[in-house]
Amino acid sequence: MVGEHQIRIQVTADHIDVLGHANNCEYLRWFEQVAWSHCHALGMSWEAWQSLGYAWVSRHTEIEYLLPAFEHDNLILSTWIAENDGRISMTRGYRINRERDNKTLITGKTRWICINLENGKAARMPKAFSDAFASPNVSEPHITQA
């Protein structure tokens, strides 16, 4: 998919909960990890945000758990900008697939709101944000179900 960014990780013992699979909280951490990787790839590191005086804060996140991840699974974390209104918000999509069979384990999305770092209030995004986080006009990536 145009605009899709991916990283790979391996599930470790630290990610596993008492039920023997990756804890639900880990998926949210992995969403954040791939989102930051994408931001860095776009030249939008935390330092860049600070120099602009703006940042993104999460407003709403949806997660759909489809299949569990287990220790030693190699995962492909994907993210893309699904929508950007060019004013104060954007929506980032996520998908996590197991590498060995390409099964989709989880999908999700987060609506992000631009804030002014000086006062913490919602603010119109600077042009650097609207340009860097532009939404390609394409459909959501294919999901491989169990």
mmCIF file of C-alpha atoms in Angstrom:
data_model
loop_
_atom_site.group_PDB
_atom_site.id
_atom_site.type_symbol
_atom_site.label_atom_id
_atom_site.label_comp_id
_atom_site.label_asym_id
_atom_site.label_seq_id
_atom_site.Cartn_x
_atom_site.Cartn_y
_atom_site.Cartn_z
ATOM 1 C CA MET A 1 0.000 0.000 0.000
ATOM 2 C CA VAL A 2 1.203 3.489 -0.792
ATOM 3 C CA GLY A 3 2.236 5.226 2.408
ATOM 4 C CA GLU A 4 2.351 2.035 4.478
ATOM 5 C CA HIS A 5 5.275 1.794 6.883
ATOM 6 C CA GLN A 6 6.415 -1.513 8.397
ATOM 7 C CA ILE A 7 8.780 -2.757 11.054
ATOM 8 C CA ARG A 8 9.437 -6.277 12.318
ATOM 9 C CA ILE A 9 9.625 -7.428 15.920
ATOM 10 C CA GLN A 10 9.834 -10.719 17.765
ATOM 11 C CA VAL A 11 7.501 -11.554 20.649
ATOM 12 C CA THR A 12 9.563 -12.153 23.781
ATOM 13 C CA ALA A 13 8.790 -13.659 27.182
ATOM 14 C CA ASP A 14 8.322 -10.108 28.531
ATOM 15 C CA HIS A 15 5.296 -9.668 26.238
ATOM 16 C CA ILE A 16 3.523 -12.819 27.446
ATOM 17 C CA ASP A 17 0.763 -12.763 30.071
ATOM 18 C CA VAL A 18 -0.634 -15.446 32.391
ATOM 19 C CA LEU A 19 -2.719 -16.886 29.526
ATOM 20 C CA GLY A 20 0.436 -17.695 27.568
ATOM 21 C CA HIS A 21 -0.019 -15.161 24.753
ATOM 22 C CA ALA A 22 0.960 -11.539 24.160
ATOM 23 C CA ASN A 23 -0.795 -9.283 26.636
ATOM 24 C CA ASN A 24 -3.386 -6.910 25.160
ATOM 25 C CA CYS A 25 -1.391 -3.905 26.408
ATOM 26 C CA GLU A 26 1.566 -4.942 24.257
ATOM 27 C CA TYR A 27 -0.387 -4.342 21.062
ATOM 28 C CA LEU A 28 -0.933 -0.710 21.997
ATOM 29 C CA ARG A 29 2.792 -0.391 22.732
ATOM 30 C CA TRP A 30 3.552 -1.926 19.329
ATOM 31 C CA PHE A 31 1.169 0.554 17.669
ATOM 32 C CA GLU A 32 3.141 3.358 19.298
ATOM 33 C CA GLN A 33 6.462 1.776 18.292
ATOM 34 C CA VAL A 34 5.559 1.514 14.600
ATOM 35 C CA ALA A 35 3.980 4.994 14.649
ATOM 36 C CA TRP A 36 7.187 6.553 16.003
ATOM 37 C CA SER A 37 9.235 4.622 13.450
ATOM 38 C CA HIS A 38 6.975 6.024 10.738
ATOM 39 C CA CYS A 39 7.289 9.552 12.150
ATOM 40 C CA HIS A 40 11.078 9.268 12.087
ATOM 41 C CA ALA A 41 10.979 7.978 8.496
ATOM 42 C CA LEU A 42 8.923 11.068 7.588
ATOM 43 C CA GLY A 43 11.463 13.384 9.254
ATOM 44 C CA MET A 44 9.018 14.073 12.081
ATOM 45 C CA SER A 45 10.928 13.028 15.222
ATOM 46 C CA TRP A 46 10.074 14.370 18.670
ATOM 47 C CA GLU A 47 12.838 16.942 18.209
ATOM 48 C CA ALA A 48 11.192 18.111 14.965
ATOM 49 C CA TRP A 49 7.852 18.411 16.754
ATOM 50 C CA GLN A 50 9.477 20.449 19.520
ATOM 51 C CA SER A 51 11.106 22.804 17.032
ATOM 52 C CA LEU A 52 7.715 23.345 15.365
ATOM 53 C CA GLY A 53 5.995 23.791 18.728
ATOM 54 C CA TYR A 54 3.300 21.197 17.976
ATOM 55 C CA ALA A 55 2.627 17.544 18.751
ATOM 56 C CA TRP A 56 0.033 14.815 18.281
ATOM 57 C CA VAL A 57 -2.014 13.407 21.162
ATOM 58 C CA SER A 58 -4.261 10.384 20.998
ATOM 59 C CA ARG A 59 -7.982 11.164 21.063
ATOM 60 C CA HIS A 60 -9.512 7.758 20.347
ATOM 61 C CA THR A 61 -8.110 4.287 19.663
ATOM 62 C CA GLU A 62 -9.946 1.204 18.413
ATOM 63 C CA ILE A 63 -8.399 -2.253 18.468
ATOM 64 C CA GLU A 64 -9.800 -5.469 17.043
ATOM 65 C CA TYR A 65 -8.076 -8.582 18.349
ATOM 66 C CA LEU A 66 -8.330 -11.381 15.778
ATOM 67 C CA LEU A 67 -5.683 -13.950 16.759
ATOM 68 C CA PRO A 68 -3.155 -14.215 19.602
ATOM 69 C CA ALA A 69 0.602 -13.750 19.299
ATOM 70 C CA PHE A 70 2.911 -16.159 21.120
ATOM 71 C CA GLU A 71 6.498 -16.082 22.337
ATOM 72 C CA HIS A 72 9.004 -16.299 19.464
ATOM 73 C CA ASP A 73 6.440 -15.203 16.843
ATOM 74 C CA ASN A 74 7.946 -12.783 14.353
ATOM 75 C CA LEU A 75 5.494 -9.990 13.669
ATOM 76 C CA ILE A 76 5.138 -7.390 10.942
ATOM 77 C CA LEU A 77 3.795 -4.127 12.348
ATOM 78 C CA SER A 78 2.230 -1.871 9.721
ATOM 79 C CA THR A 79 0.878 1.659 9.911
ATOM 80 C CA TRP A 80 -0.385 4.260 7.474
ATOM 81 C CA ILE A 81 -2.129 7.609 7.519
ATOM 82 C CA ALA A 82 -5.746 6.739 6.764
ATOM 83 C CA GLU A 83 -7.111 10.277 6.912
ATOM 84 C CA ASN A 84 -5.832 13.788 7.528
ATOM 85 C CA ASP A 85 -8.291 16.680 7.644
ATOM 86 C CA GLY A 86 -5.487 19.235 7.240
ATOM 87 C CA ARG A 87 -6.811 21.147 10.245
ATOM 88 C CA ILE A 88 -6.454 19.524 13.654
ATOM 89 C CA SER A 89 -6.788 15.749 13.291
ATOM 90 C CA MET A 90 -5.534 12.701 11.483
ATOM 91 C CA THR A 91 -6.322 9.003 11.703
ATOM 92 C CA ARG A 92 -3.568 6.400 11.640
ATOM 93 C CA GLY A 93 -4.365 2.793 10.760
ATOM 94 C CA TYR A 94 -2.518 -0.244 12.115
ATOM 95 C CA ARG A 95 -2.237 -3.917 11.293
ATOM 96 C CA ILE A 96 -0.092 -6.625 12.892
ATOM 97 C CA ASN A 97 0.591 -9.819 10.943
ATOM 98 C CA ARG A 98 2.410 -12.988 11.945
ATOM 99 C CA GLU A 99 5.312 -13.320 9.526
ATOM 100 C CA ARG A 100 5.336 -17.109 9.028
ATOM 101 C CA ASP A 101 1.775 -17.339 7.643
ATOM 102 C CA ASN A 102 0.876 -13.659 7.084
ATOM 103 C CA LYS A 103 -2.221 -14.047 9.289
ATOM 104 C CA THR A 104 -3.579 -10.754 10.582
ATOM 105 C CA LEU A 105 -3.550 -10.829 14.393
ATOM 106 C CA ILE A 106 -4.874 -7.363 15.061
ATOM 107 C CA THR A 107 -6.138 -4.240 13.350
ATOM 108 C CA GLY A 108 -6.699 -0.823 14.786
ATOM 109 C CA LYS A 109 -6.798 2.889 14.305
ATOM 110 C CA THR A 110 -6.110 5.990 16.350
ATOM 111 C CA ARG A 111 -7.486 9.467 15.843
ATOM 112 C CA TRP A 112 -4.764 11.980 16.683
ATOM 113 C CA ILE A 113 -5.301 15.644 17.549
ATOM 114 C CA CYS A 114 -2.669 18.314 16.939
ATOM 115 C CA ILE A 115 -1.834 20.386 19.994
ATOM 116 C CA ASN A 116 0.232 23.484 20.628
ATOM 117 C CA LEU A 117 3.090 22.459 22.930
ATOM 118 C CA GLU A 118 3.121 25.847 24.625
ATOM 119 C CA ASN A 119 -0.405 25.619 26.021
ATOM 120 C CA GLY A 120 -1.417 21.971 25.427
ATOM 121 C CA LYS A 121 -4.575 22.992 23.559
ATOM 122 C CA ALA A 122 -5.854 21.669 20.266
ATOM 123 C CA ALA A 123 -4.483 23.744 17.418
ATOM 124 C CA ARG A 124 -4.494 23.904 13.645
ATOM 125 C CA MET A 125 -1.615 21.732 12.470
ATOM 126 C CA PRO A 126 1.366 23.488 10.935
ATOM 127 C CA LYS A 127 1.965 22.981 7.216
ATOM 128 C CA ALA A 128 4.915 20.704 8.041
ATOM 129 C CA PHE A 129 2.460 18.329 9.771
ATOM 130 C CA SER A 130 -0.194 18.447 7.052
ATOM 131 C CA ASP A 131 2.490 17.810 4.415
ATOM 132 C CA ALA A 132 4.386 15.053 6.269
ATOM 133 C CA PHE A 133 1.264 13.263 7.460
ATOM 134 C CA ALA A 134 -0.733 13.608 4.246
ATOM 135 C CA SER A 135 -3.231 10.840 3.611
ATOM 136 C CA PRO A 136 -2.750 8.971 0.349
ATOM 137 C CA ASN A 137 -6.035 8.567 -1.498
ATOM 138 C CA VAL A 138 -6.071 4.767 -1.393
ATOM 139 C CA SER A 139 -8.148 2.051 0.207
ATOM 140 C CA GLU A 140 -7.251 0.315 3.460
ATOM 141 C CA PRO A 141 -4.732 -2.526 3.059
ATOM 142 C CA HIS A 142 -5.879 -6.099 2.628
ATOM 143 C CA ILE A 143 -6.461 -8.072 5.838
ATOM 144 C CA THR A 144 -5.568 -11.783 5.854
ATOM 145 C CA GLN A 145 -8.017 -13.541 8.171
ATOM 146 C CA ALA A 146 -7.570 -16.800 10.042
#
